[in-house]
Amino acid sequence: MQAFTQLNGLVAPLDRANVDTDAIIPKQFLKSIKRSGFGPNAFDEWRYLDHGEPGMDNSKRPLNPDFVLNQTRYQGASILLTRENFGCGSSREHAPWALEDNGFRVVISSSFADIFFNNCFKNGMLPIVLSAEIVEGLFKEVESSVGYQLNVDLDAQSVTTPGGKAYVFEVDAVRKHNLLNGLDEIDLTMQQQDKIKAFEIKHRQTQPWLFN
Amino acid sequence: MVAKTLYDKLFDSHVIHEENGTALIYIDRHLVHEVTSPQAFEGLKLAGRKVWRVNSILAVPDHNVPTTERSSGVVGITDPISRLQVQTLDDNCADFGITEFKMNDHRQGIVHVIGPEQGATLPGMTVVCGDSHTSTHGAFGALAHGIGTSEVEHVMATQCLVQKKSKSLLVKVEGQLGLGVTAKDIALAVIGKIGTAGGNGYAIEFVGSAIRDLSMEGRMTLCNMAIEAGARAGMVAVDDTTINYVKGRPFSPKPEQWDSAVAYWKTLHSDAGAGFDKTVELDAATIQPQVTWGTSPEMVVGIDGKVPSLDLAKNDVQRGDWERAYAYMGLSADTPITEINIDKVFIGSCTNSRIEDLRAAATVAKGKHIAPNVKLALVVPGSGLVKAQAEQEGLDKVFIAAGFEWREPGCSMCLAMNADRLEPGERCASTSNRNFEGRQGQGGRTHLVSPEMAAAAAIAGHFVDVRHL
Ligand code: SF4
């Protein structure tokens, strides 16, 4: 997994609550058996005016001028600012894959759906929870100043505005460590394999039917 | 001894190791389907890793399979990318020696239907699947949640999941449901009350006399929708209903294991006095048949209700959501729900495609015919076994005589990954679980309802109160 330490990035505002993973990456693109290549289809139904299907040349499709992420000022954004309950719905990890492939490494919101939140960390992305008031304030700042950037520092657990205001966010210690160091979770768990085996033996003795 | 919740018992009994509040928990059952597994298998292969415990896995293709005639098998799937995905599952299962119910196996079906049906979901288990509706299996007094593809790979390689314990939410539904009011209506009423983010960070336990009275099918419907309330897991304590359901299924305990299994399962309930982080109470008698009007399951009202007006929204963000939902759904505020005409009907999905659901819908449809404005009414059984059972009971004939199409099992128009979908602007009464924009086809408009209500809408051509039929 790629490590995440610090990021100075352009912010794109997606002013909606309850953005679901079906919206982040529509199901027709889930037929792919690959992990990459989802970026051009992130938010497909909002982003393009036509109906997208896998295999289309996305560079030739008509863009929806009303979709905020299509605006020139937000091209190259690496931080997505959005509203509560982001990533709800389906467990598809294709959602963080699509966002990451689209250049986003950080998503800031007042709350996230659990599975999406978790999936981000597995892909070197950092979901940050800030209070609804702070998020509201950031929306105002982003929208009123072109080229608005935030500095995100995982080690310090801080988001700093161009004006120098720093907001502290919570992050679980284990996740933070893994993300800072880009550690492979399967490798980490395999280091515990003796404990897993011992548990399994005991579990099999007490509930043998689980192993039928 | 400290009083424990059901969730505590299930979680604690699977902890292998715990550090800084993060636990490594052992996974008993891993269900796999074709959409979220290919990248996990690829990861294993690239790293040269083996599957830790092959017989913990049961695989089935369900999302991409056609629901029309499919005797020619995988090669008969017309969409080449769908075909490749189903073929990839077959190949991966063969390579790793994993049990798979292939597309033409009579046991094939939606992953959350076949697990319980086979006895592969048992009380006391930890169950995972790369699918958010894994919460369904919590109906058995199991700890079941959806995981992402990286975790699918992690569980395959290590039999474990890295987890933090959730907070606990008690949803208590006392009293008796009215005639024509179902588990689906409880689920939607709960979501209407707490919102789609209300359960974020929580594991829900459903209790109360109305829950005890539900069949296993009903409990599965309810737990299935726990994820729509934001909770990764929903669960119901074990009782005789659970135990009777499990008995004699292919993966259930063998006769010589049965008594000790039952003795253990009977401990799977919250202890008296166990503390919950949050409690929500509903009175079963006041729950009406529910219909969603918008693009999120929380945008829901009773059948007597209307599309709510903006002044009822709780804040600006919600007002914005509702305005977008009116536009997308082609509805205006204050429209009575019973005046909404529909174009299509879908009876199926892991929420409502089990035998009881089909019986309930057939009872409503019997001797009647779908309205002329209804272009298509699909009945898609949850599994091959459900289909066979329904046919034995003659339900297929009831549906066909009423103008419904009787299909092969799969996810179908729940997410429209196969050929079953809504066209832009089409409005559907659907027994599935998500009414998100584009969920059933780009521009499609979904209204979530119970099987009874879907059948009644098919006959009337618009939503009607099934209680007055
Ligand atoms: S029926 Fe629908 S919700 Fe259930 S597993 Fe299939 S696609 Fe997902």
XYZ file of C-alpha atoms and ligand atoms in Angstrom:
689
model
C 0.000 0.000 0.000
C 1.203 3.525 -0.722
C 2.077 5.537 2.354
C 0.403 8.797 3.259
C 2.239 11.393 5.265
C 1.561 14.966 4.158
C -0.304 16.621 1.371
C -0.622 20.180 0.143
C -3.508 19.968 -2.223
C -6.140 21.761 -4.206
C -9.608 21.297 -2.705
C -12.752 20.444 -4.693
C -16.145 20.974 -3.020
C -18.922 18.432 -3.573
C -21.789 20.043 -1.741
C -24.066 17.062 -1.140
C -24.943 14.856 1.802
C -25.343 11.073 1.607
C -23.251 10.621 -1.531
C -23.501 6.884 -2.073
C -20.973 4.541 -3.637
C -23.364 3.875 -6.540
C -22.929 7.566 -7.386
C -19.160 7.473 -6.866
C -18.794 4.587 -9.296
C -21.891 3.214 -11.057
C -22.369 -0.531 -11.211
C -21.671 -1.069 -14.903
C -17.999 -0.322 -14.199
C -17.881 -2.944 -11.456
C -17.764 -5.635 -14.079
C -14.054 -5.009 -14.445
C -11.824 -7.628 -12.889
C -9.015 -5.079 -12.434
C -8.191 -2.736 -9.592
C -7.279 0.268 -11.705
C -8.720 2.398 -14.450
C -11.864 3.544 -12.628
C -10.854 7.224 -12.389
C -12.451 8.535 -15.592
C -15.747 6.995 -14.469
C -15.814 8.440 -10.945
C -19.215 10.161 -10.517
C -19.993 9.053 -14.080
C -23.699 9.889 -14.092
C -23.111 13.401 -12.758
C -19.976 14.059 -14.705
C -21.052 13.251 -18.252
C -24.177 14.084 -20.180
C -24.411 10.714 -21.907
C -24.743 7.259 -20.432
C -21.386 5.646 -19.718
C -20.508 2.054 -20.336
C -17.210 0.257 -19.846
C -14.933 0.412 -22.840
C -16.023 3.873 -24.026
C -13.422 6.510 -24.831
C -14.214 8.841 -21.929
C -12.167 11.690 -23.388
C -14.711 11.941 -26.212
C -17.806 12.023 -23.999
C -19.763 15.250 -23.400
C -19.023 16.661 -19.960
C -21.796 18.054 -17.802
C -20.857 21.720 -17.346
C -23.023 21.929 -14.221
C -21.104 19.290 -12.316
C -18.781 21.023 -9.926
C -15.784 18.735 -10.421
C -15.801 19.577 -14.129
C -14.996 23.227 -13.473
C -11.548 24.279 -14.614
C -10.679 25.701 -11.212
C -10.963 22.288 -9.586
C -8.870 20.331 -12.084
C -5.997 18.582 -10.373
C -7.718 18.590 -6.970
C -6.431 15.994 -4.527
C -8.696 16.824 -1.582
C -12.441 16.274 -1.813
C -14.616 18.282 0.554
C -18.105 16.933 1.019
C -21.077 16.554 3.355
C -22.266 14.042 5.919
C -22.539 10.276 5.430
C -20.224 10.203 2.424
C -19.739 6.763 0.855
C -22.958 5.197 2.094
C -24.500 2.170 0.425
C -22.632 -0.584 -1.319
C -19.348 -1.913 0.065
C -17.648 -1.647 -3.334
C -13.990 -0.802 -2.884
C -14.173 0.407 -6.472
C -15.358 3.700 -4.913
C -12.050 4.583 -3.248
C -10.211 3.073 -6.230
C -12.085 5.456 -8.528
C -11.445 8.488 -6.323
C -7.793 7.629 -5.935
C -7.414 7.018 -9.646
C -8.962 10.434 -10.138
C -6.245 12.016 -8.032
C -7.949 12.266 -4.628
C -5.896 11.226 -1.597
C -7.983 12.940 1.091
C -11.740 13.202 1.619
C -13.013 15.634 4.248
C -16.552 15.356 5.589
C -18.526 15.644 8.799
C -19.184 11.874 8.691
C -18.574 8.798 6.581
C -20.274 5.478 6.106
C -18.283 2.765 7.913
C -17.306 0.459 5.077
C -16.201 3.252 2.769
C -14.216 4.853 5.584
C -12.457 1.582 6.202
C -11.831 0.906 2.511
C -10.032 4.249 2.137
C -7.298 3.261 4.562
C -6.647 0.066 2.591
C -5.783 2.181 -0.427
C -3.503 4.823 0.942
C -6.286 7.363 1.223
C -7.135 9.436 4.260
C -10.773 10.143 5.161
C -10.947 13.019 7.637
C -13.864 13.814 9.907
C -14.270 17.441 10.937
C -17.292 18.964 12.637
C -20.212 20.109 10.480
C -19.419 23.734 11.399
C -15.806 23.465 10.282
C -16.879 21.717 7.066
C -19.389 24.499 6.462
C -16.647 27.080 6.953
C -14.337 25.256 4.558
C -17.051 25.151 1.900
C -17.369 28.935 2.108
C -13.624 29.444 1.854
C -13.141 27.003 -1.031
C -15.956 28.457 -3.051
C -14.845 32.030 -2.539
C -11.187 31.622 -3.435
C -9.874 30.076 -6.617
C -6.881 27.799 -6.129
C -7.782 27.118 -2.498
C -5.414 24.603 -0.968
C -5.289 22.794 2.337
C -2.331 21.246 4.068
C -2.999 17.835 5.545
C -0.478 16.368 7.954
C -1.271 12.849 9.115
C 1.485 12.693 11.706
C 0.296 15.892 13.349
C -3.347 14.997 12.617
C -4.004 18.459 11.321
C -5.677 20.243 8.434
C -4.313 23.750 7.920
C -5.993 26.466 5.874
C -4.125 29.015 3.733
C -4.971 31.541 6.456
C -3.025 29.433 8.959
C -5.966 28.045 10.885
C -5.262 24.473 11.926
C -7.936 21.916 12.681
C -7.057 18.719 14.499
C -8.711 15.454 13.475
C -8.958 12.069 15.132
C -7.460 8.971 13.614
C -7.154 5.513 15.035
C -3.552 4.823 16.154
C -3.175 1.528 14.308
C -4.550 2.900 11.067
C -2.375 5.953 11.350
C 0.743 3.872 11.833
C -0.082 1.601 8.887
C -0.877 4.493 6.613
C 2.178 6.555 7.568
C 4.382 3.588 6.802
C 2.436 2.126 3.884
C 2.326 -1.263 5.597
C 0.741 -4.350 4.079
C -1.976 -5.518 6.442
C -1.876 -9.117 5.332
C 1.831 -9.265 6.159
C 1.133 -7.737 9.552
C -1.595 -10.245 10.328
C 0.517 -13.136 9.133
C 2.995 -12.235 11.846
C 0.265 -13.380 14.246
C -0.290 -16.695 12.582
C 0.655 -18.757 15.624
C -2.061 -17.014 17.588
C -4.551 -17.554 14.782
C -3.715 -21.251 14.650
C -4.029 -21.618 18.412
C -7.395 -19.862 18.375
C -8.584 -22.031 15.541
C -7.739 -25.253 17.377
C -9.660 -24.144 20.458
C -12.564 -22.883 18.374
C -12.778 -26.214 16.557
C -12.910 -28.069 19.843
C -15.736 -25.999 21.261
C -17.766 -25.555 18.069
C -16.770 -28.388 15.733
C -19.837 -27.801 13.544
C -18.275 -24.579 12.290
C -15.661 -26.632 10.499
C -17.940 -29.185 8.801
C -20.367 -11.488 35.731
C -20.858 -8.382 33.641
C -24.018 -8.355 31.613
C -23.163 -8.585 27.921
C -25.025 -7.649 24.804
C -25.442 -10.195 22.023
C -22.950 -8.155 20.034
C -20.413 -8.308 22.894
C -20.779 -12.069 23.057
C -20.322 -12.558 19.338
C -17.439 -10.153 19.069
C -15.571 -11.179 22.202
C -15.790 -14.891 21.409
C -13.900 -14.311 18.155
C -11.100 -12.077 19.363
C -7.703 -13.615 18.705
C -5.712 -10.640 19.799
C -6.452 -7.099 20.847
C -4.234 -4.053 21.028
C -5.085 -0.376 21.423
C -8.764 -1.090 20.876
C -8.132 -2.808 17.559
C -8.883 -6.510 17.480
C -8.009 -9.343 15.206
C -11.185 -11.406 14.943
C -11.597 -14.891 13.556
C -13.988 -15.370 10.636
C -16.091 -18.518 10.492
C -17.844 -18.107 7.176
C -16.790 -16.233 4.083
C -19.305 -15.819 1.279
C -17.966 -14.776 -2.100
C -19.539 -13.474 -5.309
C -18.157 -12.501 -8.683
C -18.102 -8.697 -8.408
C -15.936 -7.996 -5.377
C -13.625 -10.999 -5.484
C -11.554 -10.970 -8.706
C -9.081 -8.365 -7.448
C -8.757 -10.245 -4.152
C -7.930 -13.508 -5.885
C -5.525 -11.653 -8.143
C -3.821 -10.167 -5.074
C -3.395 -13.611 -3.543
C -1.957 -14.994 -6.735
C 0.455 -12.099 -7.218
C 1.768 -12.452 -3.676
C 1.879 -16.236 -3.920
C -0.456 -16.587 -0.935
C -2.742 -19.507 -0.182
C -6.290 -19.494 1.130
C -6.153 -20.111 4.888
C -9.245 -22.305 5.239
C -10.861 -23.264 1.969
C -13.932 -24.865 3.506
C -14.931 -21.629 5.220
C -15.745 -20.189 1.795
C -18.878 -20.598 -0.259
C -18.982 -18.851 -3.623
C -21.785 -18.048 -6.019
C -22.249 -15.788 -9.050
C -25.358 -13.664 -8.599
C -24.954 -10.010 -9.612
C -24.222 -10.478 -13.315
C -26.186 -13.582 -14.162
C -29.033 -13.281 -16.648
C -32.481 -14.076 -15.252
C -33.810 -15.227 -18.581
C -33.243 -18.659 -20.081
C -29.663 -19.665 -19.354
C -29.271 -23.333 -20.078
C -26.173 -22.663 -22.174
C -24.331 -21.540 -19.036
C -21.627 -18.911 -18.769
C -20.956 -18.829 -22.518
C -24.577 -17.782 -22.975
C -24.100 -14.484 -21.090
C -24.335 -11.945 -23.901
C -22.453 -9.069 -22.244
C -18.781 -10.030 -22.673
C -17.544 -8.247 -19.545
C -20.240 -9.828 -17.373
C -19.347 -13.170 -18.893
C -15.667 -12.658 -18.110
C -16.450 -11.770 -14.505
C -18.577 -14.870 -13.945
C -15.991 -17.013 -15.734
C -13.255 -15.487 -13.565
C -15.098 -16.563 -10.416
C -15.454 -20.093 -11.784
C -11.747 -20.172 -12.626
C -10.618 -18.766 -9.296
C -12.775 -21.193 -7.335
C -11.392 -24.070 -9.368
C -7.803 -22.864 -8.858
C -8.165 -22.559 -5.087
C -10.475 -25.548 -4.551
C -13.382 -23.419 -3.270
C -16.966 -24.707 -3.210
C -19.000 -22.780 -5.736
C -22.637 -23.050 -6.776
C -22.218 -22.238 -10.430
C -24.721 -20.403 -12.544
C -26.570 -23.539 -13.578
C -26.448 -25.308 -10.223
C -29.993 -25.645 -8.845
C -28.707 -24.200 -5.549
C -27.414 -21.012 -7.177
C -28.956 -17.747 -6.019
C -28.287 -14.434 -4.317
C -25.416 -14.887 -1.903
C -27.479 -13.689 1.085
C -30.292 -16.056 0.264
C -28.241 -19.184 -0.273
C -26.049 -18.844 2.852
C -28.961 -19.265 5.281
C -30.779 -21.657 2.982
C -27.812 -24.026 3.011
C -27.212 -23.737 6.749
C -23.907 -22.096 5.842
C -24.984 -19.230 8.072
C -25.312 -20.416 11.653
C -25.938 -18.781 15.014
C -22.781 -17.644 16.769
C -20.778 -17.315 13.579
C -18.813 -14.421 12.258
C -19.869 -14.069 8.631
C -18.306 -11.766 6.065
C -18.835 -11.126 2.382
C -17.646 -8.450 0.012
C -21.129 -7.042 -0.012
C -22.801 -4.550 2.277
C -25.988 -6.586 2.694
C -24.081 -9.250 4.581
C -25.865 -7.736 7.570
C -28.734 -10.055 6.511
C -27.082 -13.015 8.232
C -27.284 -11.297 11.615
C -30.884 -12.544 11.698
C -29.418 -15.818 12.961
C -27.711 -14.359 16.001
C -24.509 -14.135 13.991
C -22.073 -11.249 13.648
C -22.207 -10.503 9.956
C -20.896 -7.570 8.023
C -19.920 -6.426 4.603
C -16.260 -5.863 3.765
C -14.278 -4.320 0.926
C -12.193 -6.229 -1.563
C -8.921 -5.666 0.325
C -10.561 -7.288 3.312
C -11.866 -10.143 1.173
C -8.243 -10.827 0.307
C -7.207 -10.393 3.933
C -9.808 -12.889 5.160
C -8.913 -15.378 2.449
C -5.235 -15.194 3.370
C -5.508 -15.057 7.166
C -9.056 -16.100 8.190
C -9.137 -12.892 10.187
C -10.359 -9.369 10.004
C -8.888 -6.335 11.727
C -11.802 -4.733 13.543
C -12.638 -2.084 16.034
C -15.620 -2.776 18.136
C -18.700 -0.787 17.144
C -21.019 0.989 19.518
C -24.303 -0.751 20.235
C -27.740 0.410 19.200
C -30.868 -1.245 20.515
C -33.908 -1.024 18.284
C -36.958 -2.110 20.201
C -40.224 -2.796 18.411
C -43.017 -3.822 20.730
C -46.595 -4.709 19.890
C -48.271 -6.333 16.963
C -47.914 -5.386 13.328
C -51.149 -4.652 11.507
C -52.338 -6.953 8.774
C -50.401 -6.275 5.584
C -47.523 -4.649 7.484
C -44.229 -6.504 7.196
C -40.606 -6.672 8.298
C -39.796 -4.453 5.316
C -42.052 -1.775 6.731
C -40.362 -2.018 10.121
C -36.995 -1.617 8.416
C -38.103 1.417 6.415
C -39.838 2.945 9.426
C -36.648 2.590 11.480
C -34.596 4.223 8.718
C -37.203 6.973 8.374
C -36.817 7.614 12.059
C -33.046 7.511 12.524
C -31.899 8.367 8.983
C -29.432 6.597 6.727
C -26.552 7.803 8.873
C -28.327 7.057 12.166
C -26.584 3.737 12.598
C -23.091 4.825 11.499
C -20.568 3.322 13.868
C -23.138 1.068 15.510
C -24.110 -2.575 15.486
C -27.889 -2.837 15.790
C -29.737 -5.435 17.824
C -33.450 -5.696 17.072
C -35.593 -6.743 20.026
C -39.194 -6.652 21.161
C -42.309 -8.705 20.684
C -42.797 -7.622 17.077
C -39.337 -8.933 16.239
C -39.862 -12.195 18.118
C -43.032 -12.717 16.097
C -41.182 -12.430 12.799
C -40.240 -15.531 10.836
C -36.597 -16.018 9.866
C -37.435 -14.595 6.456
C -38.769 -11.454 8.117
C -35.746 -11.158 10.388
C -33.465 -11.471 7.392
C -35.352 -8.685 5.609
C -34.945 -6.500 8.660
C -31.245 -7.193 9.239
C -30.628 -6.838 5.504
C -31.708 -3.216 5.720
C -29.585 -2.440 8.812
C -26.891 -1.251 6.415
C -29.333 1.264 4.925
C -29.543 2.749 8.392
C -25.748 3.062 8.308
C -25.053 0.119 10.613
C -22.583 -2.439 9.386
C -24.289 -5.182 11.327
C -27.828 -5.902 12.446
C -28.783 -8.858 14.585
C -31.564 -10.720 16.316
C -31.102 -13.049 19.290
C -31.443 -16.794 18.834
C -34.737 -18.411 19.775
C -36.719 -21.484 18.719
C -37.624 -19.835 15.417
C -33.911 -19.625 14.610
C -33.106 -23.135 15.721
C -36.028 -24.711 13.866
C -35.014 -22.928 10.688
C -31.419 -24.097 10.847
C -32.194 -27.733 11.531
C -31.470 -30.267 8.824
C -29.833 -27.961 6.290
C -26.841 -29.210 4.282
C -24.167 -27.256 6.216
C -25.929 -27.421 9.609
C -24.394 -29.324 12.519
C -24.409 -33.084 12.120
C -26.851 -35.050 14.307
C -24.133 -35.886 16.833
C -23.178 -32.182 17.095
C -26.729 -30.880 17.264
C -27.403 -30.861 20.996
C -24.211 -29.088 21.956
C -24.743 -26.586 19.168
C -28.254 -25.801 20.387
C -27.085 -25.528 23.984
C -24.525 -22.934 22.923
C -26.869 -21.073 20.602
C -29.380 -20.620 23.410
C -26.859 -18.365 25.155
C -26.861 -16.001 22.198
C -29.002 -13.154 23.443
C -28.293 -9.971 25.357
C -28.150 -10.497 29.097
C -30.699 -8.765 31.268
C -29.283 -5.403 32.216
C -26.747 -5.239 29.386
C -26.061 -1.640 28.442
C -26.494 -0.164 24.973
C -24.997 3.076 23.736
C -28.278 4.168 22.212
C -31.885 2.950 22.157
C -34.644 3.617 19.656
C -38.205 2.463 20.238
C -41.057 1.940 17.809
C -44.620 0.879 18.389
C -45.426 -1.886 15.894
C -49.123 -1.081 15.861
C -48.494 2.412 14.492
C -46.317 1.311 11.554
C -48.047 1.690 8.181
C -46.995 0.102 4.917
C -44.056 2.265 3.849
C -43.185 3.738 0.458
C -40.021 5.691 -0.301
C -40.576 8.822 -2.354
C -36.991 10.002 -2.911
C -33.454 8.902 -3.641
C -32.406 7.680 -0.216
C -34.126 5.025 1.923
C -34.691 7.647 4.629
C -36.962 9.582 2.253
C -39.897 7.434 3.236
C -43.502 7.899 4.334
C -46.506 5.743 5.142
C -48.899 4.863 2.309
C -51.366 7.446 3.658
C -48.724 10.134 3.376
C -47.569 12.676 0.824
C -44.257 13.679 -0.638
C -43.091 16.008 2.141
C -42.783 19.722 1.512
C -39.532 21.620 2.013
C -40.637 23.313 5.202
C -40.477 19.902 6.894
C -36.760 19.521 6.120
C -34.551 19.765 9.169
C -31.876 22.039 7.659
C -30.457 23.532 4.466
C -28.469 20.460 3.554
C -31.602 18.323 3.723
C -33.596 20.921 1.814
C -31.011 20.715 -0.960
C -31.212 16.911 -0.931
C -34.981 16.964 -1.134
C -35.045 19.469 -3.989
C -32.672 17.287 -5.962
C -34.799 14.254 -5.096
C -38.034 15.922 -6.292
C -36.363 16.749 -9.589
C -34.817 13.322 -10.043
C -37.990 11.495 -9.070
C -40.220 13.769 -11.137
C -42.438 14.468 -8.121
C -43.605 17.601 -6.424
C -44.152 18.264 -2.755
C -47.520 17.303 -1.294
C -48.302 14.676 -3.948
C -50.249 11.890 -2.214
C -48.316 8.625 -2.464
C -51.406 6.808 -3.772
C -51.466 9.132 -6.797
C -48.049 8.044 -8.017
C -48.335 5.854 -11.122
C -45.716 3.242 -11.865
C -44.204 1.765 -15.036
C -42.465 -1.325 -13.733
C -42.496 -3.643 -10.752
C -39.619 -5.637 -9.344
C -40.176 -8.363 -6.784
C -36.842 -9.813 -5.768
C -33.402 -8.989 -4.246
C -31.723 -10.230 -1.082
C -34.247 -8.171 0.885
C -37.437 -9.780 -0.391
C -37.019 -12.796 -2.660
C -37.527 -15.660 -0.237
C -40.429 -18.064 -0.314
C -42.563 -16.116 2.152
C -42.086 -12.936 0.154
C -43.239 -14.678 -3.001
C -46.203 -16.230 -1.213
C -47.245 -12.846 0.129
C -47.013 -11.196 -3.282
C -48.835 -14.089 -4.956
C -51.688 -13.817 -2.469
C -52.227 -10.218 -3.553
C -51.868 -10.991 -7.276
C -54.024 -14.086 -7.342
C -56.903 -13.920 -9.794
C -56.042 -10.348 -10.811
C -54.042 -8.801 -13.610
C -51.380 -6.109 -13.753
C -52.635 -2.692 -14.817
C -52.318 -1.643 -18.494
C -49.822 1.112 -17.628
C -47.439 -1.394 -16.042
C -44.967 -2.285 -18.798
C -43.109 -4.987 -16.955
C -43.565 -6.790 -13.658
C -40.717 -9.097 -12.744
C -40.621 -11.783 -10.114
C -37.072 -12.973 -9.511
C -36.737 -15.701 -6.882
C -33.733 -15.441 -4.570
C -32.385 -18.879 -5.375
C -32.970 -21.967 -7.452
C -34.370 -23.695 -4.374
C -36.803 -20.851 -3.683
C -37.867 -21.018 -7.315
C -38.440 -24.770 -7.155
C -40.419 -24.433 -3.928
C -42.562 -21.683 -5.388
C -43.242 -23.726 -8.489
C -44.228 -26.678 -6.370
C -46.760 -24.431 -4.654
C -48.023 -23.131 -7.992
C -46.971 -19.540 -7.299
C -45.333 -19.236 -10.713
C -48.706 -19.926 -12.341
C -50.400 -17.297 -10.189
C -47.837 -14.702 -11.204
C -47.832 -15.604 -14.880
C -51.640 -15.577 -15.039
C -51.540 -12.103 -13.474
C -49.159 -10.851 -16.152
C -45.879 -11.025 -14.216
C -42.710 -12.501 -15.672
C -41.253 -15.435 -13.757
C -37.459 -15.398 -13.920
C -34.310 -17.288 -13.006
C -32.642 -16.389 -9.669
C -30.130 -13.563 -9.203
C -29.743 -9.936 -8.163
C -31.430 -8.759 -11.340
C -33.034 -5.322 -11.250
C -31.922 -4.659 -7.678
C -28.831 -3.092 -9.204
C -29.300 -3.690 -12.891
C -25.882 -5.110 -13.604
C -27.440 -7.628 -15.961
C -29.995 -6.862 -18.664
C -32.868 -6.156 -16.230
C -33.116 -2.422 -15.734
C -35.181 0.740 -15.799
C -35.003 3.132 -18.716
C -34.521 6.847 -17.976
C -37.608 8.304 -16.311
C -39.265 4.960 -15.651
C -40.822 4.547 -12.237
C -40.630 1.271 -10.371
C -42.238 -0.260 -7.307
C -39.362 -2.367 -6.038
C -38.905 -4.754 -3.124
C -35.149 -4.130 -3.138
C -33.208 -2.015 -0.676
C -31.775 1.027 -2.440
C -33.502 3.862 -4.245
C -30.305 5.743 -5.050
C -30.104 7.718 -8.287
C -29.410 5.347 -11.156
C -29.454 2.256 -8.971
C -31.931 0.356 -11.160
C -30.761 1.952 -14.391
C -29.644 5.458 -15.311
C -32.456 7.933 -14.756
C -34.667 5.196 -13.281
C -36.933 6.084 -10.358
C -37.218 3.571 -7.559
C -39.807 3.368 -4.801
C -39.005 0.812 -2.116
C -41.896 -1.223 -0.764
C -42.771 -4.637 0.652
C -43.667 -7.556 -1.663
C -47.366 -7.156 -0.818
C -47.271 -3.475 -1.655
C -45.330 -4.103 -4.876
C -47.872 -6.660 -6.045
C -50.744 -4.360 -5.109
C -49.135 -1.501 -7.048
C -48.690 -3.774 -10.063
C -52.406 -4.568 -10.077
C -53.562 -0.998 -9.503
C -50.943 0.727 -11.656
C -50.170 3.106 -8.767
C -49.422 2.752 -5.079
C -52.326 1.545 -2.986
C -52.792 0.569 0.607
C -52.606 -3.198 0.641
C -54.634 -3.178 3.838
C -57.709 -1.925 1.980
C -57.719 -4.531 -0.767
S -29.819 -8.458 -4.418
Fe -29.150 -6.354 -4.611
S -28.478 -5.720 -2.613
Fe -28.667 -7.929 -2.612
S -26.619 -8.675 -3.033
Fe -27.681 -8.523 -4.983
S -27.232 -6.486 -5.733
Fe -26.675 -6.508 -3.592
